[in-house]
Amino acid sequence: MLKCTSACAGCSDSLALRYVLKAAGPDTVLVVPACCTSVIQGIYPNTAFNVPVYNIAFGAAAACASGMSNAFRAAGKKTNVIVYAGDGGTLDIGIQAMSGAFERGTDFLYICYDNEAYGNTGMQRSGGTPLGAKTTTTPAGKTEAKKDIDAIIAAHDPPYQATAAAAYPQDLFKKVQKALTFRGPSFIHILAPCPPGWRYSTEKTVEMGKLAVKSGMWVLYEREYGKLTIGAQSKVAMKKPIPLEDYLAPQGRFKGIDPKTVEIIRQRLAKNLSKLAAEEAAP
Amino acid sequence: MFEIRIHSRGGQGGVTAARLLALAAIHDGKYATAAPFYGAERRGAPIVSFVRIDDKPIRVYSQIKKPDMVVVLDASVMDVVDVLQGLKSGGKVLVNSQQKKEFGGYLSSNVDLTGIALKEKLVVSGNPILNTPVIGALAKMGVVSVDSAKKAIREMFSDERNVTVAEAAYKEMSA
Amino acid sequence: MKKIATGNKAVAEAVKQAVPTVVAAYPITPQTEIVEQIAEFVSGGELKSRYIPVESEHSAMAACIGASITGIRTFTATSSHGLLYMHEMTNWAAGARLPIVMANVNRSIGPGWNIWAEHTDSLQERDTGWLQVYVSTVQEAYDATIMAFRIAEHNDVLLPVMVNLDGFLLSHIMQPLDTVEIGDFIPPTHLPYAIDVKNPTGYGGLTGTEEHYKMRWDIERSMRDSVKVIEETEKDFAKRFGRRYGFTENYQCDDAEVIVVAMGTLGKEAEVAIDLLRKEGIKAGSLRIRWLRPFPNLKILKGKQVVVVDRDYSFGRGGILATEIMAQTKEEVFSVIAGIGGQEVTFEDVAEFVRKRRIGTEVWFGVSNNV
């Protein structure tokens, strides 16, 4: 990735992508559906990316990548095909094509960078928006929980899936490198805090990702051939989490959140952590 | 142009019979089309298929309304369908049956295709094969030549018994 | 080689000759036989293609797009709702200048569910930038599919091509088929802007107001250039394989006073109506439109009475073919809407349309009492 993307200040999408591309190397093509990343490349005839980027319609990224991967493999090329899609293009409109591509065993890496709403259109709710978060289409706070896309992916039993966060670049870098060593579909879900969308000041992007992990709201793990390994940072958080409020309070989108909703979030968080701990402990 | 309507039930091979007949006619050096009229794909439902044979290329796609000949692969269809509908006066009717049935004003023939197939144990999924023996019967009636009939059957089926049943039907055909 | 085949099978046989590297498809009646046959060719090793059994038509076209941009040959087939479901991606394919070939088996659109022939599905794709050809025989389905690859991939075109055949009437009818070995008839695929990791390029990203319309104009320019490419391709095809086509198929038009215009199998059936009318002393001819995009020059209709039979409709405007023809000839026609949802239309009906024509009016066959 070159300098001068047209990303917002403090954007963790571009931050994460920088490490993704570093890890993937030059023999890589990105397939990008409508999302913030379609905007930050710049305007034709310029591009801030130094790998080929194929932009495709919102719900079509995984299918497009499926065709591309097959075409490269037919030609004997090992070129990495990486979908880089937002939460809307993954959890919502793109889920059918993604499910199909995973079911067919497509040789590609699907990365969902998750800023928990439709960011480049001004923060409308998505399936990735957490309970209680205000967006332009949930002005009183979202009344439904975040869709568990990782569980949906796990149900497809891919060789490799992981979660990551833009705030932990080394962890992300390693996971991308590892994902690309597998034949077949792999998935990385990156938490990508968004200053204008989550309503915090731009310099706090990295801190926000760390607070998410430290509070247990975001858990870093890998699942390799079905075997779960929870990351060291999340292990720490599971033993000694910081208060949930430390994560919620700095974000304008949770301003004025009902204490009952916070309690539900806390319970769901605990349930998720114990579920993951149990899965990891299972023989 | 010679137009044939084949009545059968879904799964009995009426569509394949039409295709075989068209292929045999092409081997005779003629032009032919075979067209199934599909309803919902349902086993056991009465269906019709059409064959047109001509010396010139065939440009008609609409259903056959006034056939020169009607072939009935399953006589029970006659209880629910007027198989003679539109049949040209003096037209031919061929029925898969042990008994000959008279149809006023038409030339009626019969042959026991089911019996012929069963004798050779030519049965698929519980259904005796009717589409290959019927081609033998139709060759006897002069619709296609015997050689072309055999050639068409061999192109579409590898089991030689299909030719055997066609020959049997040719021999057993009532004149 | 002398064979007998259905329209669907003929398309699959043509694809076998063209050897696309990637075929991505989803089944739908009455097209399914095409993709089943291709899957069988692939699994039997007769066709060296990768067959991607996608989970939807939207993904079928998206996968063809992703494959095509790497510089290889692609094919898909669909029908009716499948075509409409991929509409977003058909626009993308043309806008991205990808020479994808698709067979569309023309079928009506629900509700209610109806699987029979109608042209409204592909005519709703009229404005996407795809070239469209409509065929009327099994042989023509085969020949047009082979030619579609060469036309689409020609450097002066680089646009997708849709081969349309009537559901059941042609997709499932068996007719004689003469297959050929195409040899070097279709040159190797060369996409000048194929993805190259050594020369990273952005495709289809943000495009400003000063650039976007130029790209659209470029599509139109190529569409116009495709006329010559189609002519050349059909000429070379005729030279090599002996069968000649054209933008339209004209039957007894030269001295005709009234000309019937239709597409697909109805255009063929109309010829039989013309024979009937000629016997009655009516100087009639028929013109079957083959290429709808690019739209043919219809000078031949000048000064004639024209009866257009549309197996399609644009609600609130009229028969789509009739509308297009009136726009080009600047003359009124007798517009007959017939055959929608597989409605049975015979050559006798077509002859009756001609006998009872009232230029300047529109009639729905079987609904209005006029014909």
PDB file of N, CA and C in Angstrom, chain A residues 221-256:
ATOM      1  N   TYR A 221      -8.284 -15.219  18.593  1.00  0.00           N
ATOM      2  CA  TYR A 221      -8.038 -16.665  18.578  1.00  0.00           C
ATOM      3  C   TYR A 221      -7.796 -17.155  17.156  1.00  0.00           C
ATOM      4  N   GLU A 222      -7.384 -18.431  17.076  1.00  0.00           N
ATOM      5  CA  GLU A 222      -7.239 -19.102  15.785  1.00  0.00           C
ATOM      6  C   GLU A 222      -7.955 -20.434  15.883  1.00  0.00           C
ATOM      7  N   ARG A 223      -8.486 -20.902  14.792  1.00  0.00           N
ATOM      8  CA  ARG A 223      -9.060 -22.242  14.763  1.00  0.00           C
ATOM      9  C   ARG A 223      -8.457 -22.936  13.549  1.00  0.00           C
ATOM     10  N   GLU A 224      -7.603 -23.927  13.852  1.00  0.00           N
ATOM     11  CA  GLU A 224      -6.870 -24.602  12.785  1.00  0.00           C
ATOM     12  C   GLU A 224      -7.391 -26.021  12.675  1.00  0.00           C
ATOM     13  N   TYR A 225      -7.928 -26.373  11.539  1.00  0.00           N
ATOM     14  CA  TYR A 225      -8.592 -27.680  11.356  1.00  0.00           C
ATOM     15  C   TYR A 225      -9.528 -27.965  12.526  1.00  0.00           C
ATOM     16  N   GLY A 226     -10.246 -26.941  12.945  1.00  0.00           N
ATOM     17  CA  GLY A 226     -11.242 -27.113  14.002  1.00  0.00           C
ATOM     18  C   GLY A 226     -10.704 -26.970  15.420  1.00  0.00           C
ATOM     19  N   LYS A 227      -9.384 -26.891  15.559  1.00  0.00           N
ATOM     20  CA  LYS A 227      -8.804 -26.807  16.913  1.00  0.00           C
ATOM     21  C   LYS A 227      -8.590 -25.342  17.307  1.00  0.00           C
ATOM     22  N   LEU A 228      -9.225 -24.960  18.386  1.00  0.00           N
ATOM     23  CA  LEU A 228      -9.188 -23.564  18.815  1.00  0.00           C
ATOM     24  C   LEU A 228      -7.979 -23.271  19.704  1.00  0.00           C
ATOM     25  N   THR A 229      -7.330 -22.140  19.428  1.00  0.00           N
ATOM     26  CA  THR A 229      -6.272 -21.645  20.304  1.00  0.00           C
ATOM     27  C   THR A 229      -6.543 -20.171  20.584  1.00  0.00           C
ATOM     28  N   ILE A 230      -6.730 -19.855  21.860  1.00  0.00           N
ATOM     29  CA  ILE A 230      -6.999 -18.462  22.214  1.00  0.00           C
ATOM     30  C   ILE A 230      -5.672 -17.734  22.376  1.00  0.00           C
ATOM     31  N   GLY A 231      -5.594 -16.517  21.860  1.00  0.00           N
ATOM     32  CA  GLY A 231      -4.364 -15.731  21.890  1.00  0.00           C
ATOM     33  C   GLY A 231      -3.990 -15.305  23.300  1.00  0.00           C
ATOM     34  N   ALA A 232      -2.682 -15.039  23.484  1.00  0.00           N
ATOM     35  CA  ALA A 232      -2.168 -14.679  24.810  1.00  0.00           C
ATOM     36  C   ALA A 232      -2.855 -13.433  25.376  1.00  0.00           C
ATOM     37  N   GLN A 233      -3.057 -12.430  24.501  1.00  0.00           N
ATOM     38  CA  GLN A 233      -3.668 -11.183  24.982  1.00  0.00           C
ATOM     39  C   GLN A 233      -5.073 -11.441  25.520  1.00  0.00           C
ATOM     40  N   SER A 234      -5.793 -12.312  24.847  1.00  0.00           N
ATOM     41  CA  SER A 234      -7.155 -12.605  25.286  1.00  0.00           C
ATOM     42  C   SER A 234      -7.170 -13.514  26.503  1.00  0.00           C
ATOM     43  N   LYS A 235      -6.148 -14.331  26.618  1.00  0.00           N
ATOM     44  CA  LYS A 235      -6.042 -15.170  27.821  1.00  0.00           C
ATOM     45  C   LYS A 235      -5.943 -14.278  29.055  1.00  0.00           C
ATOM     46  N   VAL A 236      -5.112 -13.249  28.927  1.00  0.00           N
ATOM     47  CA  VAL A 236      -4.942 -12.288  30.023  1.00  0.00           C
ATOM     48  C   VAL A 236      -6.296 -11.644  30.348  1.00  0.00           C
ATOM     49  N   ALA A 237      -6.972 -11.232  29.284  1.00  0.00           N
ATOM     50  CA  ALA A 237      -8.269 -10.560  29.458  1.00  0.00           C
ATOM     51  C   ALA A 237      -9.289 -11.492  30.107  1.00  0.00           C
ATOM     52  N   MET A 238      -9.187 -12.772  29.807  1.00  0.00           N
ATOM     53  CA  MET A 238     -10.149 -13.714  30.378  1.00  0.00           C
ATOM     54  C   MET A 238      -9.915 -13.891  31.875  1.00  0.00           C
ATOM     55  N   LYS A 239      -8.647 -13.777  32.272  1.00  0.00           N
ATOM     56  CA  LYS A 239      -8.344 -13.901  33.705  1.00  0.00           C
ATOM     57  C   LYS A 239      -8.668 -12.613  34.432  1.00  0.00           C
ATOM     58  N   LYS A 240      -8.168 -11.517  33.882  1.00  0.00           N
ATOM     59  CA  LYS A 240      -8.323 -10.226  34.559  1.00  0.00           C
ATOM     60  C   LYS A 240      -8.829  -9.176  33.574  1.00  0.00           C
ATOM     61  N   PRO A 241     -10.103  -9.227  33.251  1.00  0.00           N
ATOM     62  CA  PRO A 241     -10.605  -8.244  32.278  1.00  0.00           C
ATOM     63  C   PRO A 241     -10.686  -6.836  32.890  1.00  0.00           C
ATOM     64  N   ILE A 242     -10.514  -5.848  32.053  1.00  0.00           N
ATOM     65  CA  ILE A 242     -10.774  -4.483  32.501  1.00  0.00           C
ATOM     66  C   ILE A 242     -12.296  -4.310  32.517  1.00  0.00           C
ATOM     67  N   PRO A 243     -12.792  -3.352  33.260  1.00  0.00           N
ATOM     68  CA  PRO A 243     -14.254  -3.184  33.300  1.00  0.00           C
ATOM     69  C   PRO A 243     -14.819  -2.907  31.907  1.00  0.00           C
ATOM     70  N   LEU A 244     -15.950  -3.490  31.616  1.00  0.00           N
ATOM     71  CA  LEU A 244     -16.624  -3.303  30.324  1.00  0.00           C
ATOM     72  C   LEU A 244     -16.849  -1.820  30.039  1.00  0.00           C
ATOM     73  N   GLU A 245     -17.168  -1.078  31.086  1.00  0.00           N
ATOM     74  CA  GLU A 245     -17.443   0.361  30.944  1.00  0.00           C
ATOM     75  C   GLU A 245     -16.240   1.122  30.385  1.00  0.00           C
ATOM     76  N   ASP A 246     -15.022   0.616  30.678  1.00  0.00           N
ATOM     77  CA  ASP A 246     -13.823   1.289  30.155  1.00  0.00           C
ATOM     78  C   ASP A 246     -13.794   1.246  28.634  1.00  0.00           C
ATOM     79  N   TYR A 247     -14.420   0.210  28.061  1.00  0.00           N
ATOM     80  CA  TYR A 247     -14.491   0.095  26.602  1.00  0.00           C
ATOM     81  C   TYR A 247     -15.657   0.919  26.060  1.00  0.00           C
ATOM     82  N   LEU A 248     -16.775   0.853  26.748  1.00  0.00           N
ATOM     83  CA  LEU A 248     -17.978   1.522  26.231  1.00  0.00           C
ATOM     84  C   LEU A 248     -17.926   3.041  26.396  1.00  0.00           C
ATOM     85  N   ALA A 249     -17.446   3.496  27.522  1.00  0.00           N
ATOM     86  CA  ALA A 249     -17.536   4.924  27.858  1.00  0.00           C
ATOM     87  C   ALA A 249     -16.877   5.871  26.853  1.00  0.00           C
ATOM     88  N   PRO A 250     -15.680   5.527  26.328  1.00  0.00           N
ATOM     89  CA  PRO A 250     -15.061   6.499  25.401  1.00  0.00           C
ATOM     90  C   PRO A 250     -15.774   6.607  24.052  1.00  0.00           C
ATOM     91  N   GLN A 251     -16.738   5.737  23.792  1.00  0.00           N
ATOM     92  CA  GLN A 251     -17.372   5.724  22.476  1.00  0.00           C
ATOM     93  C   GLN A 251     -18.713   6.447  22.489  1.00  0.00           C
ATOM     94  N   GLY A 252     -18.814   7.453  21.647  1.00  0.00           N
ATOM     95  CA  GLY A 252     -20.061   8.217  21.550  1.00  0.00           C
ATOM     96  C   GLY A 252     -21.261   7.369  21.177  1.00  0.00           C
ATOM     97  N   ARG A 253     -21.001   6.268  20.446  1.00  0.00           N
ATOM     98  CA  ARG A 253     -22.138   5.458  19.984  1.00  0.00           C
ATOM     99  C   ARG A 253     -22.856   4.745  21.143  1.00  0.00           C
ATOM    100  N   PHE A 254     -22.160   4.624  22.276  1.00  0.00           N
ATOM    101  CA  PHE A 254     -22.793   3.987  23.438  1.00  0.00           C
ATOM    102  C   PHE A 254     -23.263   5.010  24.471  1.00  0.00           C
ATOM    103  N   LYS A 255     -23.180   6.287  24.117  1.00  0.00           N
ATOM    104  CA  LYS A 255     -23.527   7.354  25.065  1.00  0.00           C
ATOM    105  C   LYS A 255     -24.996   7.224  25.488  1.00  0.00           C
ATOM    106  N   GLY A 256     -25.205   7.279  26.792  1.00  0.00           N
ATOM    107  CA  GLY A 256     -26.586   7.205  27.294  1.00  0.00           C
ATOM    108  C   GLY A 256     -27.175   5.818  27.234  1.00  0.00           C
TER     109      GLY A 256
END
